[in-house]
Amino acid sequence: MRTSHRSAVSAMAMFATLLATAQPPANDDCQNATVLPVNALIDCPSNTVSGDNSMATFAVGEPYCDPGGTYQDVWYTFNSGIHDTVEIDLQIGTIQDWGLEVLDACDTAGTTVACGIYPQLHYVVQVIPGRQYWVRLFTNLDFDLPGTFGICISASDPPPLCEGSTVKTDQDEDFVITCPDGSPDLITLVNYSTGLSPYIYVLMDQDDVTVWPITGDTFDADTLAPGVYHIHGVSFDGLLIGAVPGRPITDIGSDGQCYDLSDNYVELDVEICTGISSSAPVALSAMLTSERTALLLRGAGPIGDARVDLFDLQGRIVASWQVRGSATERSLPLPSACADAPYVVRMTLLDGGTPFRATVR
């Protein structure tokens, strides 16, 4: 509790002789305020600046939080820079009574932003980035004596504008295997960026060439052709550039202040589904004829009604057929001879049975 045990008369009498012969400190008024840096949080109190208001005077404008007294004060100033909050810490030397006021302009022209008195030593002050502020350190002589002290201003680093950070699935995975079977394979992506800028995911092949930017944070992997894919995250300011199908990851950038790729990627392996589950009515096999002019399907039992599609490994349809009946073998003619390359066969049973996937060559 702050209790007055000196009158203003006795306190001023004690200092009258000293003040008459001593020079006031250089920062005795706000026009000559000492400039203080805004340190990193971990650098206070090690970067404390020493002060002394023993020989200070007082001009105008009583402290907002301690009116009606007799004062001696010294002044400091700082620029908030990129920060919206600063912390001010006092270290006590010989000073016996103290108060601290932060203003947004010099002397009475300023509005008080923060103010506190003995015994408060730590202040958290909301500020506007890029503004200059003034700090008055005062002693109310009605309560006790001025003296030496230390002052240090610090702030935490603000969130970065762009931060790629890391990406995973919502299941905390960075490696996923899927098999396109006609049923949605939804993958939800998450990132751990603290950046202030927008964030997007980009699907790339295993050589980090863009396939397409992903809209939102969920996509259906069942639409992809078999292969290995990388999903990168990008934090960017302004407009994203270079995330265009067919262009390498090195082309990605932005027209704003920054961009940052994720530190990792989610690997997605899209494999060819082979065979059908044991609950399906029949086991199947597929092959191309030696002339590569027809697709042969063979079943251990009746195949039934189905739709059959043949894809190349880029996911493009080469041919489609509707088959009906219960034959155990089908020969499906191709519109033209197939190139000597792998293909994917997908057969969807019209009765809703388990789809069949296989690779043929």
Coordinates of C-alpha atoms in Angstrom, one line a residue:
M1 CA 0.0 0.0 0.0
R2 CA 1.3 3.5 -0.9
T3 CA 1.1 5.7 2.1
S4 CA 2.2 9.3 2.3
H5 CA 4.6 10.0 5.1
R6 CA 6.2 13.2 3.8
S7 CA 4.6 16.5 3.1
A8 CA 5.3 18.3 -0.1
V9 CA 6.9 21.1 1.9
S10 CA 9.4 18.9 3.8
A11 CA 10.3 16.9 0.6
M12 CA 10.9 20.0 -1.4
A13 CA 12.9 21.6 1.3
M14 CA 15.2 18.5 1.4
F15 CA 15.9 18.9 -2.3
A16 CA 15.9 22.7 -2.6
T17 CA 19.7 23.1 -2.0
L18 CA 20.6 20.2 -4.3
L19 CA 18.3 21.4 -7.1
A20 CA 19.8 24.9 -6.8
T21 CA 23.3 23.7 -7.5
A22 CA 22.9 20.5 -9.6
Q23 CA 22.2 20.2 -13.3
P24 CA 18.9 18.4 -14.2
P25 CA 19.3 15.2 -16.3
A26 CA 19.5 15.5 -20.1
N27 CA 16.0 13.9 -20.4
D28 CA 14.4 16.2 -17.9
D29 CA 11.7 17.2 -20.4
C30 CA 9.9 15.3 -23.2
Q31 CA 11.5 17.3 -26.0
N32 CA 14.8 15.8 -25.0
A33 CA 13.5 12.3 -24.1
T34 CA 16.0 9.5 -24.2
V35 CA 15.4 7.1 -27.0
L36 CA 14.8 3.5 -25.9
P37 CA 14.9 0.5 -28.2
V38 CA 12.2 -2.2 -28.2
N39 CA 14.0 -5.4 -27.3
A40 CA 13.1 -9.0 -27.8
L41 CA 11.3 -10.4 -24.7
I42 CA 14.3 -12.5 -23.7
D43 CA 16.6 -9.4 -23.8
C44 CA 15.0 -7.7 -20.8
P45 CA 16.2 -7.1 -18.1
S46 CA 19.7 -7.7 -19.5
N47 CA 19.3 -4.6 -21.8
T48 CA 18.0 -2.4 -19.0
V49 CA 18.8 1.3 -19.4
S50 CA 19.8 3.1 -16.2
G51 CA 18.0 6.3 -15.1
D52 CA 17.9 8.8 -12.3
N53 CA 15.3 11.4 -11.4
S54 CA 17.0 12.7 -8.3
M55 CA 17.8 16.0 -9.9
A56 CA 14.9 16.2 -12.3
T57 CA 12.3 19.0 -12.4
F58 CA 8.7 19.0 -13.3
A59 CA 7.1 21.2 -16.0
V60 CA 3.5 20.8 -16.9
G61 CA 0.8 18.1 -17.0
E62 CA 0.1 16.0 -13.9
P63 CA 0.3 12.2 -14.4
Y64 CA -3.1 10.9 -15.3
C65 CA -3.0 8.2 -12.6
D66 CA -1.5 10.2 -9.8
P67 CA -2.8 13.8 -9.8
G68 CA -2.6 16.4 -7.1
G69 CA 1.1 16.0 -6.0
T70 CA 4.5 17.4 -6.4
Y71 CA 6.7 15.6 -8.9
Q72 CA 10.1 15.1 -10.4
D73 CA 10.1 13.3 -13.7
V74 CA 12.4 12.2 -16.6
W75 CA 11.3 11.2 -20.1
Y76 CA 11.9 8.5 -22.6
T77 CA 10.6 7.8 -26.1
F78 CA 10.3 4.7 -28.3
N79 CA 8.8 3.7 -31.6
S80 CA 6.5 0.8 -31.6
G81 CA 7.8 -0.5 -35.0
I82 CA 6.0 -3.6 -36.1
H83 CA 4.5 -4.3 -32.7
D84 CA 1.0 -3.8 -31.3
T85 CA 1.9 -4.6 -27.7
V86 CA 5.0 -3.7 -25.8
E87 CA 6.1 -4.6 -22.2
I88 CA 7.9 -2.1 -19.9
D89 CA 9.8 -3.4 -16.9
L90 CA 11.3 -1.3 -14.1
Q91 CA 14.3 -2.2 -12.0
I92 CA 14.5 -0.4 -8.7
G93 CA 17.6 1.2 -7.4
T94 CA 17.5 4.0 -4.8
I95 CA 14.2 5.4 -5.9
Q96 CA 11.6 5.1 -3.2
D97 CA 8.4 6.2 -5.0
W98 CA 7.7 5.9 -8.6
G99 CA 5.0 6.0 -11.3
L100 CA 5.1 5.5 -15.0
E101 CA 2.9 7.1 -17.7
V102 CA 2.9 6.3 -21.5
L103 CA 1.6 9.0 -23.8
D104 CA 1.2 9.2 -27.6
A105 CA 2.6 12.7 -27.8
C106 CA 4.9 15.0 -25.9
D107 CA 3.7 16.7 -22.7
T108 CA 0.1 17.9 -22.5
A109 CA -0.4 17.3 -26.2
G110 CA -0.4 13.6 -25.6
T111 CA -3.2 11.2 -24.6
T112 CA -2.3 8.7 -21.8
V113 CA -2.0 5.2 -23.2
A114 CA -1.0 3.5 -19.9
C115 CA -0.3 4.7 -16.4
G116 CA 0.6 3.1 -13.1
I117 CA 2.2 3.9 -9.7
Y118 CA 4.1 2.2 -6.9
P119 CA 4.5 -0.7 -6.5
Q120 CA 3.8 -1.7 -10.1
L121 CA 7.0 -2.7 -12.0
H122 CA 5.6 -4.4 -15.1
Y123 CA 3.4 -2.8 -17.7
V124 CA 1.8 -4.3 -20.8
V125 CA 0.9 -1.5 -23.2
Q126 CA -1.3 -1.7 -26.3
V127 CA 0.2 0.4 -29.0
I128 CA -0.3 1.2 -32.7
P129 CA 2.5 -0.1 -35.0
G130 CA 4.8 2.5 -36.4
R131 CA 3.9 5.2 -33.8
Q132 CA 6.2 7.2 -31.5
Y133 CA 5.4 7.1 -27.8
W134 CA 6.7 9.0 -24.7
V135 CA 7.3 7.5 -21.3
R136 CA 7.4 9.6 -18.2
L137 CA 9.0 8.1 -15.1
F138 CA 8.1 10.2 -12.1
T139 CA 8.2 10.4 -8.3
N140 CA 5.4 11.9 -6.3
L141 CA 7.3 13.8 -3.5
D142 CA 4.3 13.7 -1.3
F143 CA 5.0 10.0 -0.8
D144 CA 8.7 9.4 -1.0
L145 CA 12.1 10.2 -2.6
P146 CA 13.3 10.0 -6.2
G147 CA 16.4 8.1 -7.1
T148 CA 18.0 5.6 -9.5
F149 CA 16.2 2.9 -11.5
G150 CA 16.4 0.9 -14.6
I151 CA 13.9 0.7 -17.5
C152 CA 13.6 -1.8 -20.4
I153 CA 11.1 -2.1 -23.2
S154 CA 10.5 -5.4 -25.0
A155 CA 8.0 -7.1 -27.3
S156 CA 7.3 -10.5 -28.7
D157 CA 7.9 -11.0 -32.4
P158 CA 4.6 -10.6 -34.3
P159 CA 3.4 -13.5 -36.5
P160 CA 5.2 -13.7 -39.8
L161 CA 3.5 -12.5 -42.9
C162 CA 4.3 -15.7 -44.8
E163 CA 5.2 -19.1 -43.2
G164 CA 5.0 -22.4 -45.1
S165 CA 5.5 -24.4 -41.9
T166 CA 4.5 -28.1 -42.2
V167 CA 1.6 -29.9 -43.8
K168 CA -0.2 -33.2 -42.8
T169 CA -3.5 -34.8 -43.2
D170 CA -6.1 -34.4 -40.5
Q171 CA -5.1 -37.9 -39.4
D172 CA -1.6 -36.6 -38.7
E173 CA -0.1 -38.4 -41.7
D174 CA 2.5 -37.3 -44.2
F175 CA 2.3 -40.5 -46.3
V176 CA -1.0 -41.8 -47.7
I177 CA -1.8 -44.8 -50.0
T178 CA -5.0 -44.8 -51.9
C179 CA -6.6 -47.1 -54.6
P180 CA -9.0 -45.6 -57.1
D181 CA -12.1 -47.8 -56.9
G182 CA -14.9 -45.5 -57.9
S183 CA -15.7 -44.6 -54.3
P184 CA -14.5 -41.2 -52.9
D185 CA -11.2 -41.1 -51.2
L186 CA -11.4 -37.8 -49.4
I187 CA -8.2 -36.4 -48.0
T188 CA -8.3 -33.4 -45.6
L189 CA -5.1 -31.4 -45.3
V190 CA -4.0 -29.3 -42.3
N191 CA -1.1 -26.9 -41.8
Y192 CA 0.7 -25.5 -38.8
S193 CA 1.5 -22.0 -40.2
T194 CA 1.2 -19.0 -38.0
G195 CA 1.5 -16.7 -41.0
L196 CA -1.0 -13.9 -41.6
S197 CA -1.2 -14.6 -45.3
P198 CA -3.5 -17.0 -47.2
Y199 CA -2.5 -20.6 -47.5
I200 CA -3.0 -23.0 -50.4
Y201 CA -2.1 -26.6 -51.2
V202 CA -0.6 -27.6 -54.5
L203 CA -0.7 -31.2 -55.9
M204 CA 2.4 -32.1 -57.7
D205 CA 3.9 -35.2 -59.3
Q206 CA 6.9 -37.0 -57.9
D207 CA 9.2 -34.7 -59.8
D208 CA 7.5 -31.7 -58.1
V209 CA 5.8 -30.5 -61.3
T210 CA 2.4 -29.0 -60.6
V211 CA -0.7 -31.1 -61.4
W212 CA -3.2 -28.5 -60.1
P213 CA -3.8 -26.3 -57.1
I214 CA -6.2 -27.8 -54.6
T215 CA -9.3 -25.8 -53.9
G216 CA -9.9 -25.7 -50.2
D217 CA -8.4 -28.2 -47.8
T218 CA -10.2 -31.4 -48.9
F219 CA -10.0 -33.2 -52.2
D220 CA -10.9 -36.6 -53.7
A221 CA -7.9 -38.7 -54.4
D222 CA -10.1 -41.3 -56.2
T223 CA -10.0 -39.0 -59.3
L224 CA -6.2 -39.4 -59.7
A225 CA -4.4 -41.7 -62.1
P226 CA -2.1 -44.2 -60.4
G227 CA 1.3 -42.7 -59.5
V228 CA 3.2 -40.9 -56.8
Y229 CA 2.2 -37.4 -55.8
H230 CA 3.5 -34.7 -53.5
I231 CA 1.2 -32.2 -51.8
H232 CA 3.0 -29.0 -50.9
G233 CA 1.7 -26.0 -48.9
V234 CA 2.3 -22.4 -49.9
S235 CA 1.8 -19.3 -47.7
F236 CA 1.7 -16.2 -49.9
D237 CA 1.0 -12.5 -49.9
G238 CA -0.7 -10.9 -52.8
L239 CA -1.5 -13.1 -55.8
L240 CA 0.0 -16.6 -56.2
I241 CA 1.9 -17.1 -59.4
G242 CA 3.5 -20.1 -61.1
A243 CA 1.1 -22.8 -59.6
V244 CA 0.1 -23.8 -63.1
P245 CA -0.3 -27.4 -64.3
G246 CA 3.0 -28.5 -66.0
R247 CA 5.2 -26.0 -64.3
P248 CA 7.9 -26.9 -61.7
I249 CA 7.8 -26.0 -58.1
T250 CA 10.6 -23.5 -58.7
D251 CA 8.2 -21.4 -60.7
I252 CA 5.9 -20.8 -57.7
G253 CA 6.0 -17.3 -56.2
S254 CA 3.8 -14.3 -55.5
D255 CA 3.4 -10.7 -56.6
G256 CA 3.2 -9.6 -53.0
Q257 CA 5.8 -9.1 -50.2
C258 CA 6.5 -12.8 -49.7
Y259 CA 5.8 -16.4 -50.2
D260 CA 7.0 -19.5 -48.4
L261 CA 6.7 -23.2 -49.3
S262 CA 6.0 -25.8 -46.6
D263 CA 9.0 -27.4 -45.1
N264 CA 7.7 -30.9 -46.0
Y265 CA 5.1 -32.4 -48.3
V266 CA 2.4 -35.1 -47.9
E267 CA 3.3 -38.1 -50.2
L268 CA 0.3 -39.6 -51.9
D269 CA 0.7 -43.0 -53.5
V270 CA -2.2 -43.8 -55.8
E271 CA -1.9 -47.5 -56.5
I272 CA -3.7 -49.7 -59.0
C273 CA -6.5 -51.7 -57.4
T274 CA -6.0 -55.4 -58.2
G275 CA -8.8 -57.9 -57.9
I276 CA -11.9 -57.5 -55.9
S277 CA -12.8 -58.2 -52.3
S278 CA -13.6 -61.7 -51.1
S279 CA -17.3 -60.6 -50.8
A280 CA -17.5 -60.1 -54.6
P281 CA -19.4 -62.8 -56.5
V282 CA -16.4 -63.8 -58.8
A283 CA -12.7 -63.5 -59.1
L284 CA -11.6 -61.8 -62.4
S285 CA -8.5 -61.4 -64.5
A286 CA -7.8 -59.0 -67.4
M287 CA -5.3 -58.9 -70.2
L288 CA -4.7 -57.4 -73.7
T289 CA -4.5 -59.7 -76.7
S290 CA -1.0 -60.1 -78.2
E291 CA -2.1 -57.9 -81.1
R292 CA -3.3 -55.3 -78.5
T293 CA -6.6 -55.0 -80.4
A294 CA -8.9 -56.4 -77.7
L295 CA -9.3 -56.6 -73.9
L296 CA -10.0 -60.1 -72.5
L297 CA -11.8 -60.5 -69.2
R298 CA -12.0 -63.9 -67.6
G299 CA -13.9 -64.9 -64.5
A300 CA -14.0 -68.0 -62.3
G301 CA -17.8 -67.7 -62.6
P302 CA -20.3 -65.6 -64.5
I303 CA -19.2 -62.0 -64.8
G304 CA -22.7 -60.5 -65.0
D305 CA -23.7 -57.0 -66.3
A306 CA -21.0 -54.4 -66.0
R307 CA -19.4 -51.2 -67.4
V308 CA -15.8 -51.6 -68.3
D309 CA -13.4 -48.7 -68.8
L310 CA -9.8 -48.7 -70.0
F311 CA -7.5 -45.8 -68.9
D312 CA -4.0 -44.8 -69.7
L313 CA -1.8 -43.9 -66.7
Q314 CA -2.6 -40.2 -67.1
G315 CA -6.2 -41.1 -66.3
R316 CA -7.5 -40.6 -69.9
I317 CA -10.2 -43.0 -71.1
V318 CA -9.0 -45.1 -74.0
A319 CA -12.2 -47.1 -74.4
S320 CA -15.5 -48.0 -72.6
W321 CA -17.9 -50.9 -73.0
Q322 CA -21.2 -52.0 -71.6
V323 CA -21.4 -55.8 -71.1
R324 CA -24.4 -57.9 -70.3
G325 CA -25.1 -61.5 -69.7
S326 CA -23.4 -64.1 -67.5
A327 CA -20.5 -65.3 -69.7
T328 CA -17.3 -66.3 -67.9
E329 CA -15.1 -64.7 -70.6
R330 CA -15.4 -61.5 -72.6
S331 CA -13.4 -60.2 -75.6
L332 CA -13.9 -56.4 -75.9
P333 CA -12.6 -55.0 -79.1
L334 CA -10.5 -51.8 -79.0
P335 CA -11.2 -49.0 -81.5
S336 CA -7.5 -49.1 -82.5
A337 CA -4.4 -51.0 -81.4
C338 CA -3.0 -49.9 -78.0
A339 CA 0.5 -48.6 -77.6
D340 CA 2.9 -50.8 -75.8
A341 CA 2.3 -49.3 -72.3
P342 CA 0.5 -50.1 -69.1
Y343 CA -3.2 -49.4 -68.9
V344 CA -5.8 -49.5 -66.1
V345 CA -8.9 -51.6 -66.3
R346 CA -12.0 -50.6 -64.2
M347 CA -15.1 -52.8 -64.2
T348 CA -18.1 -51.5 -62.3
L349 CA -20.7 -54.2 -61.7
L350 CA -24.2 -52.8 -62.5
D351 CA -25.7 -54.7 -59.6
G352 CA -23.6 -52.6 -57.2
G353 CA -21.0 -55.2 -56.5
T354 CA -17.4 -54.4 -55.6
P355 CA -15.6 -52.7 -58.5
F356 CA -12.6 -54.4 -60.2
R357 CA -9.3 -52.7 -60.8
A358 CA -6.3 -54.2 -62.6
T359 CA -3.3 -53.1 -64.6
V360 CA -2.7 -54.6 -68.1
R361 CA 0.1 -54.3 -70.5

